Each structure stands twice: as structure tokens, then as C-alpha cells.
PDB file of C-alpha atoms in Angstrom:
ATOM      1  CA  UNK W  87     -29.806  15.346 -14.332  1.00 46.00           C
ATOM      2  CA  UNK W  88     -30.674  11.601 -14.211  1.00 58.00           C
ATOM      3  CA  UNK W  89     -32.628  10.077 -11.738  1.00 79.00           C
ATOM      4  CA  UNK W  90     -31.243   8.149  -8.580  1.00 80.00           C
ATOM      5  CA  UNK W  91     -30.982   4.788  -8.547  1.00 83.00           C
ATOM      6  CA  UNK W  92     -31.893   4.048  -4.379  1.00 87.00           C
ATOM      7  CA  UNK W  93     -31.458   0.381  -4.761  1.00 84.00           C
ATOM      8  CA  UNK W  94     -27.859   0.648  -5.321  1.00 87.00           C
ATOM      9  CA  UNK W  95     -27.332   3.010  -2.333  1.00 89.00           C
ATOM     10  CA  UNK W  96     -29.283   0.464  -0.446  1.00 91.00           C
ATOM     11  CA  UNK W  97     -26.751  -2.363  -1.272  1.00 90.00           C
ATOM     12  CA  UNK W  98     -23.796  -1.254  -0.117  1.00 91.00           C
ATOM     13  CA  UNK W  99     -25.446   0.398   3.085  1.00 93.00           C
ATOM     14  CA  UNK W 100     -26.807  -2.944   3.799  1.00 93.00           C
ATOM     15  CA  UNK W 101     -23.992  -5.263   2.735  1.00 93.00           C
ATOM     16  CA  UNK W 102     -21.607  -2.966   4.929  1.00 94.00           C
ATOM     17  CA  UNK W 103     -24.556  -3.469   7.559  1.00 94.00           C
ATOM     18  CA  UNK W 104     -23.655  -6.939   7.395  1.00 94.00           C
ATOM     19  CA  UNK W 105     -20.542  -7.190   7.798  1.00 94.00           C
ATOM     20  CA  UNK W 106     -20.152  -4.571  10.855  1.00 94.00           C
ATOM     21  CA  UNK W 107     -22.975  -7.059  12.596  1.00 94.00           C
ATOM     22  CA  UNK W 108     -21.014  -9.504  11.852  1.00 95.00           C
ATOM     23  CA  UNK W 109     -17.811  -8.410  12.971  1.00 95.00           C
ATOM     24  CA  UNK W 110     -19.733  -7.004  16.531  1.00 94.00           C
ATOM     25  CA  UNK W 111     -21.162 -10.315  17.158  1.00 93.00           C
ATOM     26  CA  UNK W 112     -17.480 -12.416  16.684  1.00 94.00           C
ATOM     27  CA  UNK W 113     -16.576  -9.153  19.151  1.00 94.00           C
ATOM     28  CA  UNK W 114     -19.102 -10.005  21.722  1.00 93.00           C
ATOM     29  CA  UNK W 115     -18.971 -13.714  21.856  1.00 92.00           C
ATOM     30  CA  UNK W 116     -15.220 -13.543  21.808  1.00 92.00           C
ATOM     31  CA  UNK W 117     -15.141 -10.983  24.466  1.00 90.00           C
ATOM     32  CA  UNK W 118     -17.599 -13.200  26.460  1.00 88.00           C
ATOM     33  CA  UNK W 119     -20.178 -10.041  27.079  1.00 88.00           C
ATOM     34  CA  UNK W 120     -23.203 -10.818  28.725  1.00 90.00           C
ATOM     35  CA  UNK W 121     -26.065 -11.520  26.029  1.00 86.00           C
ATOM     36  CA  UNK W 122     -24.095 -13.422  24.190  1.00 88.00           C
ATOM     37  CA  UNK W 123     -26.827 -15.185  22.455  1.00 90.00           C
ATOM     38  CA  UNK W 124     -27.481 -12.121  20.713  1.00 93.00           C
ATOM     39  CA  UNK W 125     -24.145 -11.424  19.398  1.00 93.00           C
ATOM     40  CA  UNK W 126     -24.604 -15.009  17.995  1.00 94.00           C
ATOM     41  CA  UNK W 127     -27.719 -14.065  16.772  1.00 94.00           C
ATOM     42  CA  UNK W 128     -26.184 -10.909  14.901  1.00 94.00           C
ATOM     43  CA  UNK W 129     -23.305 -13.165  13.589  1.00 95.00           C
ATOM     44  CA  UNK W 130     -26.269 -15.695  11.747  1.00 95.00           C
ATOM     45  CA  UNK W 131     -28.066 -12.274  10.818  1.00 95.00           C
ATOM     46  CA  UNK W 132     -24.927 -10.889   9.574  1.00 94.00           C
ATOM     47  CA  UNK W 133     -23.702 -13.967   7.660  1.00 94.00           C
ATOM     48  CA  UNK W 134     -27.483 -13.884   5.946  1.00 93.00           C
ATOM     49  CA  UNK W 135     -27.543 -10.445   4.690  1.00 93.00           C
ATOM     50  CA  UNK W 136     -24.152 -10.177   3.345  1.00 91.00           C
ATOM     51  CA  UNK W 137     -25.091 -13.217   1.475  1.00 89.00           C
ATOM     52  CA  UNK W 138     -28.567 -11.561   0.220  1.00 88.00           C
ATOM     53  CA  UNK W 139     -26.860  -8.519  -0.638  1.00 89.00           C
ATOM     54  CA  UNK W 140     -23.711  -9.845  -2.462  1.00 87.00           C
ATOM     55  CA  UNK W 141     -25.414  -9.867  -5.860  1.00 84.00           C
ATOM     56  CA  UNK W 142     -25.557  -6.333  -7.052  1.00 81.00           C
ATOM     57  CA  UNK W 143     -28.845  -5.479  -9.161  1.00 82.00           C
ATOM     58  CA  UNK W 144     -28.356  -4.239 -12.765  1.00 78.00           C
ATOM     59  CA  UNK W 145     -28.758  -0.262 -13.023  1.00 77.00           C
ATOM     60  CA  UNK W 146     -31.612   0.756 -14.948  1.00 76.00           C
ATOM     61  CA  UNK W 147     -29.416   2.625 -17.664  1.00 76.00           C
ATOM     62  CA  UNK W 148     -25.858   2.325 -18.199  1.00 71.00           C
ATOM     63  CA  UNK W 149     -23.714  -0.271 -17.371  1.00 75.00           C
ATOM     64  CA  UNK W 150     -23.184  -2.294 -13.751  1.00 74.00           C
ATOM     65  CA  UNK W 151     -19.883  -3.579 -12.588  1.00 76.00           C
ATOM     66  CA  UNK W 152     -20.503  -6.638 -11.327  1.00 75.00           C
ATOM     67  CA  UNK W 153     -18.595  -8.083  -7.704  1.00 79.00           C
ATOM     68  CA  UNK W 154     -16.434 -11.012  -8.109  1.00 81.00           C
ATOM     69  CA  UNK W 155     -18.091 -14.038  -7.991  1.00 78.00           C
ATOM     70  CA  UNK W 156     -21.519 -12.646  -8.166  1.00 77.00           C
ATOM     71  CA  UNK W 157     -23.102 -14.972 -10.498  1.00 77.00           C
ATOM     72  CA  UNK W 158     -22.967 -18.082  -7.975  1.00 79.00           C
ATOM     73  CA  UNK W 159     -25.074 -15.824  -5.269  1.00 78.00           C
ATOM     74  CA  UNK W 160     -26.967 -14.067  -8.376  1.00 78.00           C
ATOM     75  CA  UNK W 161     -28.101 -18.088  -9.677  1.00 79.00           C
ATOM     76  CA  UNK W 162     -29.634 -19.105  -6.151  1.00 80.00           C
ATOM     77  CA  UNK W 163     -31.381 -15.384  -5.446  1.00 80.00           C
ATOM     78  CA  UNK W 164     -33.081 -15.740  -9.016  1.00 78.00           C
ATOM     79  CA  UNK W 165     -33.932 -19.232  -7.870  1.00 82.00           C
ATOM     80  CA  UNK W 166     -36.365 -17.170  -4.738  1.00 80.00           C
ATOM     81  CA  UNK W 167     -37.716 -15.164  -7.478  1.00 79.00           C
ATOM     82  CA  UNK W 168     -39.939 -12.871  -6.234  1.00 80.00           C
ATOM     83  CA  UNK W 169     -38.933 -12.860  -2.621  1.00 83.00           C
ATOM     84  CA  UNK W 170     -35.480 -11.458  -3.487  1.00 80.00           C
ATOM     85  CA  UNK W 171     -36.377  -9.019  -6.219  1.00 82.00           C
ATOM     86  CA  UNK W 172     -38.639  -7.255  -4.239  1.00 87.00           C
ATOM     87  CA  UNK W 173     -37.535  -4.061  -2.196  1.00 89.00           C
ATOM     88  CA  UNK W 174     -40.782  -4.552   0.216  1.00 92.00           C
ATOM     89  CA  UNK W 175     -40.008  -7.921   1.204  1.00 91.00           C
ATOM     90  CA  UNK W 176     -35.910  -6.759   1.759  1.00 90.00           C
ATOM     91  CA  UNK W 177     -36.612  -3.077   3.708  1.00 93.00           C
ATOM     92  CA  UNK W 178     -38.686  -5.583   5.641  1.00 94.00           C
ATOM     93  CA  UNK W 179     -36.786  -8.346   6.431  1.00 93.00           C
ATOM     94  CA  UNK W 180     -33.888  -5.449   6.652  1.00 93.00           C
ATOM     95  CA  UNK W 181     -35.863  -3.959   9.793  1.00 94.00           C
ATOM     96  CA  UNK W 182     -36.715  -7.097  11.694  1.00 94.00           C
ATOM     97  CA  UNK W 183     -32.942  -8.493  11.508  1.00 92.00           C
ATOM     98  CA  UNK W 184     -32.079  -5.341  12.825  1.00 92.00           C
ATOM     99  CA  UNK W 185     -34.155  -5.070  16.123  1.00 93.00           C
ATOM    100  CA  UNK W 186     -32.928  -8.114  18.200  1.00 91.00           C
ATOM    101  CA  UNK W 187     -29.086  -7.432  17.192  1.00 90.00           C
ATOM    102  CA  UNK W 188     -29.438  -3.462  19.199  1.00 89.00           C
ATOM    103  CA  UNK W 189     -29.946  -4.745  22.340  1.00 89.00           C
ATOM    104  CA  UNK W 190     -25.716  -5.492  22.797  1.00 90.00           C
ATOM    105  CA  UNK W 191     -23.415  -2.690  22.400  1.00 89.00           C
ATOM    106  CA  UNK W 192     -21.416  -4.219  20.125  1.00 90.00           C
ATOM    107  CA  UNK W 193     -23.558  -4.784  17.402  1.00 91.00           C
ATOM    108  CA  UNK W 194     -25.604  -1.732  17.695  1.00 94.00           C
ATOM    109  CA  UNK W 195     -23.770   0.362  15.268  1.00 93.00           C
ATOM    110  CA  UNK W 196     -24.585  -2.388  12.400  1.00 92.00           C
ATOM    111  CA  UNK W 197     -27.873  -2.192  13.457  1.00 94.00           C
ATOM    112  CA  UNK W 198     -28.377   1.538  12.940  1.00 95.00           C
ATOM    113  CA  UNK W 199     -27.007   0.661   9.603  1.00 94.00           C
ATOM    114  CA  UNK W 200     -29.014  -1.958   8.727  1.00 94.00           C
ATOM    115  CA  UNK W 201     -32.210  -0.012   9.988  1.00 94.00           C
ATOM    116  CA  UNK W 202     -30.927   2.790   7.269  1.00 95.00           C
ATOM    117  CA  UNK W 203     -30.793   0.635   4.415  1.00 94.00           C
ATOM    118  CA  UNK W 204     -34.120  -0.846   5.143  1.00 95.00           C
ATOM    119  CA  UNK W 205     -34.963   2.687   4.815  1.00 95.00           C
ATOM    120  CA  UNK W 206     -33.466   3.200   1.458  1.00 93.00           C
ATOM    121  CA  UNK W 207     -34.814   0.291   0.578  1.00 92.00           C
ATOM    122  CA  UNK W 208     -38.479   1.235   1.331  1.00 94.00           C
ATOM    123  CA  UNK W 209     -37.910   4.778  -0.783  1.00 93.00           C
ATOM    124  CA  UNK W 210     -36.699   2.186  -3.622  1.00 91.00           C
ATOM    125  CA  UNK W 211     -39.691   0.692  -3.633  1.00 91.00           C
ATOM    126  CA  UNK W 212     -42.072   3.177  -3.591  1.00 93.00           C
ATOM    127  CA  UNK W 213     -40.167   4.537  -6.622  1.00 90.00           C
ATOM    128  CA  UNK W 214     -41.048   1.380  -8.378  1.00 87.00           C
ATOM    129  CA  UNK W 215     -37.144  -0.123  -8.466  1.00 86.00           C
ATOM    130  CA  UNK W 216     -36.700  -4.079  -8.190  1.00 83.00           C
ATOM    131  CA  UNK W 217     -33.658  -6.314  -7.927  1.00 81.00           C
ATOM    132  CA  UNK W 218     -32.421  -7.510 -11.412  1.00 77.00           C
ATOM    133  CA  UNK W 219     -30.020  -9.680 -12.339  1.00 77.00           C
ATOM    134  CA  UNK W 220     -27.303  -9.047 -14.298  1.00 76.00           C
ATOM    135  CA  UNK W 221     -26.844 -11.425 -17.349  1.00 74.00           C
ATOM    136  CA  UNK W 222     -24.036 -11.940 -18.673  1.00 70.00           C
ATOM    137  CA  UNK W 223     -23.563 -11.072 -22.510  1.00 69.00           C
ATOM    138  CA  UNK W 224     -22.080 -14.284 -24.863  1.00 66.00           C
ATOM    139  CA  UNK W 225     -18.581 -12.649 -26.077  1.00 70.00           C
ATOM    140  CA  UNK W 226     -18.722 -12.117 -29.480  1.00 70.00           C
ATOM    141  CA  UNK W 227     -14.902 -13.476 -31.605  1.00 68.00           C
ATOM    142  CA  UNK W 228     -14.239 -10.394 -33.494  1.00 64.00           C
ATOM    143  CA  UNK W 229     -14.208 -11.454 -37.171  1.00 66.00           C
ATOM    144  CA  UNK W 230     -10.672 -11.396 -38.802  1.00 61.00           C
ATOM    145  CA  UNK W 231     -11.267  -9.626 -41.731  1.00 59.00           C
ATOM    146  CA  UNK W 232     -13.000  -6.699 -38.777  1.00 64.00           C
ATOM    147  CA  UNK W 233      -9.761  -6.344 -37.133  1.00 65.00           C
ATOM    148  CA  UNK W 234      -7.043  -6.729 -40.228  1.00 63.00           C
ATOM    149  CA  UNK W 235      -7.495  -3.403 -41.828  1.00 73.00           C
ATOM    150  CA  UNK W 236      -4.714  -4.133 -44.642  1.00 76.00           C
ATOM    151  CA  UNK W 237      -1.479  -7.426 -43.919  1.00 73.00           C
ATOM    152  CA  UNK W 238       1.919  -6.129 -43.628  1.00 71.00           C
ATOM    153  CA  UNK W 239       3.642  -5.368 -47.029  1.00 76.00           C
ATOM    154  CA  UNK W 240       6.823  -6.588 -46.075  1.00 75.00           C
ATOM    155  CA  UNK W 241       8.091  -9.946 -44.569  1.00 79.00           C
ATOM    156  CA  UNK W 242       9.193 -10.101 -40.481  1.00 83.00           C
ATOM    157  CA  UNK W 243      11.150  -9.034 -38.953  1.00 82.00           C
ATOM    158  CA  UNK W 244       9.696  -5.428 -39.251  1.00 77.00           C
ATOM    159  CA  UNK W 245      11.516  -2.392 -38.832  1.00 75.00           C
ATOM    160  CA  UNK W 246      10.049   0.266 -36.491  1.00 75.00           C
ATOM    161  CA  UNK W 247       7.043   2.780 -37.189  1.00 70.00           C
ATOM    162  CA  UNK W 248       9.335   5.674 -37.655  1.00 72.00           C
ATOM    163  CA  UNK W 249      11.657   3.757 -39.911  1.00 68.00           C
ATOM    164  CA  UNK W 250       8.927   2.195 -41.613  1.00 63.00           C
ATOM    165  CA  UNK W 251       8.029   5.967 -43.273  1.00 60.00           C
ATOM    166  CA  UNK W 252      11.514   6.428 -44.979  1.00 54.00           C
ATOM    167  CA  UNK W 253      12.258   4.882 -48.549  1.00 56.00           C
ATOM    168  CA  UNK W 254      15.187   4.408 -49.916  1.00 54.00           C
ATOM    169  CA  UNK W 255      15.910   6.639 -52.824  1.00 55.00           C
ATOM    170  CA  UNK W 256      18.493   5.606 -56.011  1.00 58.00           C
ATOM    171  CA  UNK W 257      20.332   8.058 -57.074  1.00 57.00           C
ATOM    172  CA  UNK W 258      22.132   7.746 -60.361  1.00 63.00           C
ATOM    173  CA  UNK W 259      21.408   3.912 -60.706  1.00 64.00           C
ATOM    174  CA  UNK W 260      22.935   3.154 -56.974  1.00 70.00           C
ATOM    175  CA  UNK W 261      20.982   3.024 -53.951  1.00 65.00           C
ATOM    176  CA  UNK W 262      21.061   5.621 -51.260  1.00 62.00           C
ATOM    177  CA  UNK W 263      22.276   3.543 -48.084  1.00 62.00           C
ATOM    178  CA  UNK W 264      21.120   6.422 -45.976  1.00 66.00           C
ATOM    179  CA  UNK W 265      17.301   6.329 -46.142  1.00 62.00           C
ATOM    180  CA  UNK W 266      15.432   9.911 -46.779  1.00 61.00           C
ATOM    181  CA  UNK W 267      12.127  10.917 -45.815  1.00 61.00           C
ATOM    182  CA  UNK W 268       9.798  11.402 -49.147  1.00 57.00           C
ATOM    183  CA  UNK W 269       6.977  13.696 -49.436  1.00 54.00           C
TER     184      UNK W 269
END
């Protein structure tokens, strides 16, 4: 059995992180709960690590499906370099955008998360993993004479497969109208 791949666990725990802070903070500052300022807080904290987290990081072996619109977030987190492909740096940044959004009730559940994915994270990196972009592969035209196996023998329009099989057979110098299968 193959190895896990904790980095891509960590992703979507912390990208669905994310977005549950973020929906608890537009929660709490709509619902006008006391501490606001920290469901604002966990809406800016929210809005920051869905956008770190976007970007999935290419699997080791096999191949990665990449999110839509990936490569615009992918092109500015290669541009951090070394700050982004690190799992330290990102289990702990994870942890300290976690703390301030648990003191509201609200947000606490994306918290949790977020705390759990900075976990992940950590195991990640102690297994050695780091965030790698996914490239994306110049399409190759398929050559012509690669794809055209033999042209058609006979002129459009073509009858069906089935029909195609049957010849016509003459029979005593006339042609058969009715074609017959030969073997």
C-alpha cells in the first residue's frame, strides 16, 4: 500500500477551515454579537487562508486534478517561494490564525478546524512533504498521419458500419441488388 500524502488532507481541512471562519464571522457581525471585532477578525483570517490554500500542491506520484482557476493563486504563491511551500511556516501560521477567532461562538467551530489542519500540516512536514506547484504540460497536436490509420475507400456520403461489411455479389453477369454478407 502506498504511502499517504498528509499535505493533501491538510488542504481541504484547512481551505474548509476557511471558509466556515469565514462564514461565522459574516454570522457574528451580521447578528451584531458582542466581540464583533473578532468575527471581523475571523472574516480577514478566513478570506487569507482560503486564498493560501486555493492552490492545490502536486501529489508526489500520480496525477493531481487541479481547482478551477488555480494557476492565478498558484503564480503569486510561487512568487513567496519558500514561505508558501513550506508546511512549518503554514501549520504555523495555521495555529496562530486560529487562536484569536475561538474566543466568539460563532467562529469557534472553524477554529477547531483550522487548529486540525495545522496539525496535519505539522505531520506533513515532519514527513518531509512541501507545497509544489503544478505545471501545466504544453499540449502536444497529435500528428495526422498518428491518428489516420488508413482514408476511407469510398467517397461521402458513407453508408453505416454494419452496411459497410456487405458486398455486393454478381451473379450470372447482373448484380445482386440485395447485398450478402461474404466470408
Amino acid at each position: 500500500m502506498g504511502q499517504i500524502e498528509w499535505a493533501m488532507w491538510a488542504n481541504e481541512q484547512a481551505l474548509a477551515a476557511g471558509l466556515i471562519m469565514l462564514t461565522g464571522g459574516v454570522v457574528a457581525v451580521a447578528g451584531q454579537f458582542k466581540g464583533w471585532y473578532f468575527a471581523a477578525y475571523a472574516i480577514a483570517a478566513g478570506a487569507f487562508v482560503c486564498l493560501l490554500e486555493y492552490p492545490r500542491s502536486k501529489r508526489q506520484k500520480g496525477s493531481t486534478m487541479e481547482r478551477c482557476g488555480q494557476r492565478y493563486m498558484t503564480a503569486v504563491l510561487k512568487v513567496f517561494g519558500p514561505l508558501t511551500r513550506n508546511y512549518y511556516i503554514r501549520a504555523i501560521l495555521h495555529a496562530a490564525l486560529a487562536v484569536p477567532a475561538g474566543f466568539l461562538l460563532s467562529t469557534i467551530l472553524g477554529t477547531v478546524c483550522l487548529g486540525i489542519a495545522s496539525g496535519i500540516y505539522l505531520l506533513a512536514a515532519v514527513r518531509g512533504e512541501e507545497w509544489r506547484p503544478i505545471e501545466q504540460k504544453p499540449r502536444e497536436r497529435p500528428h495526422m498521419g498518428d491518428t489516420i490509420k488508413q482514408p476511407p475507400s469510398n467517397p461521402p456520403p458513407r453508408p453505416p458500419a454494419d452496411a459497410r461489411r456487405k458486398q455486393v455479389v454478381e451473379v450470372g453477369g447482373q448484380v445482386n441488388p440485395i447485398p450478402v454478407e461474404v466470408e
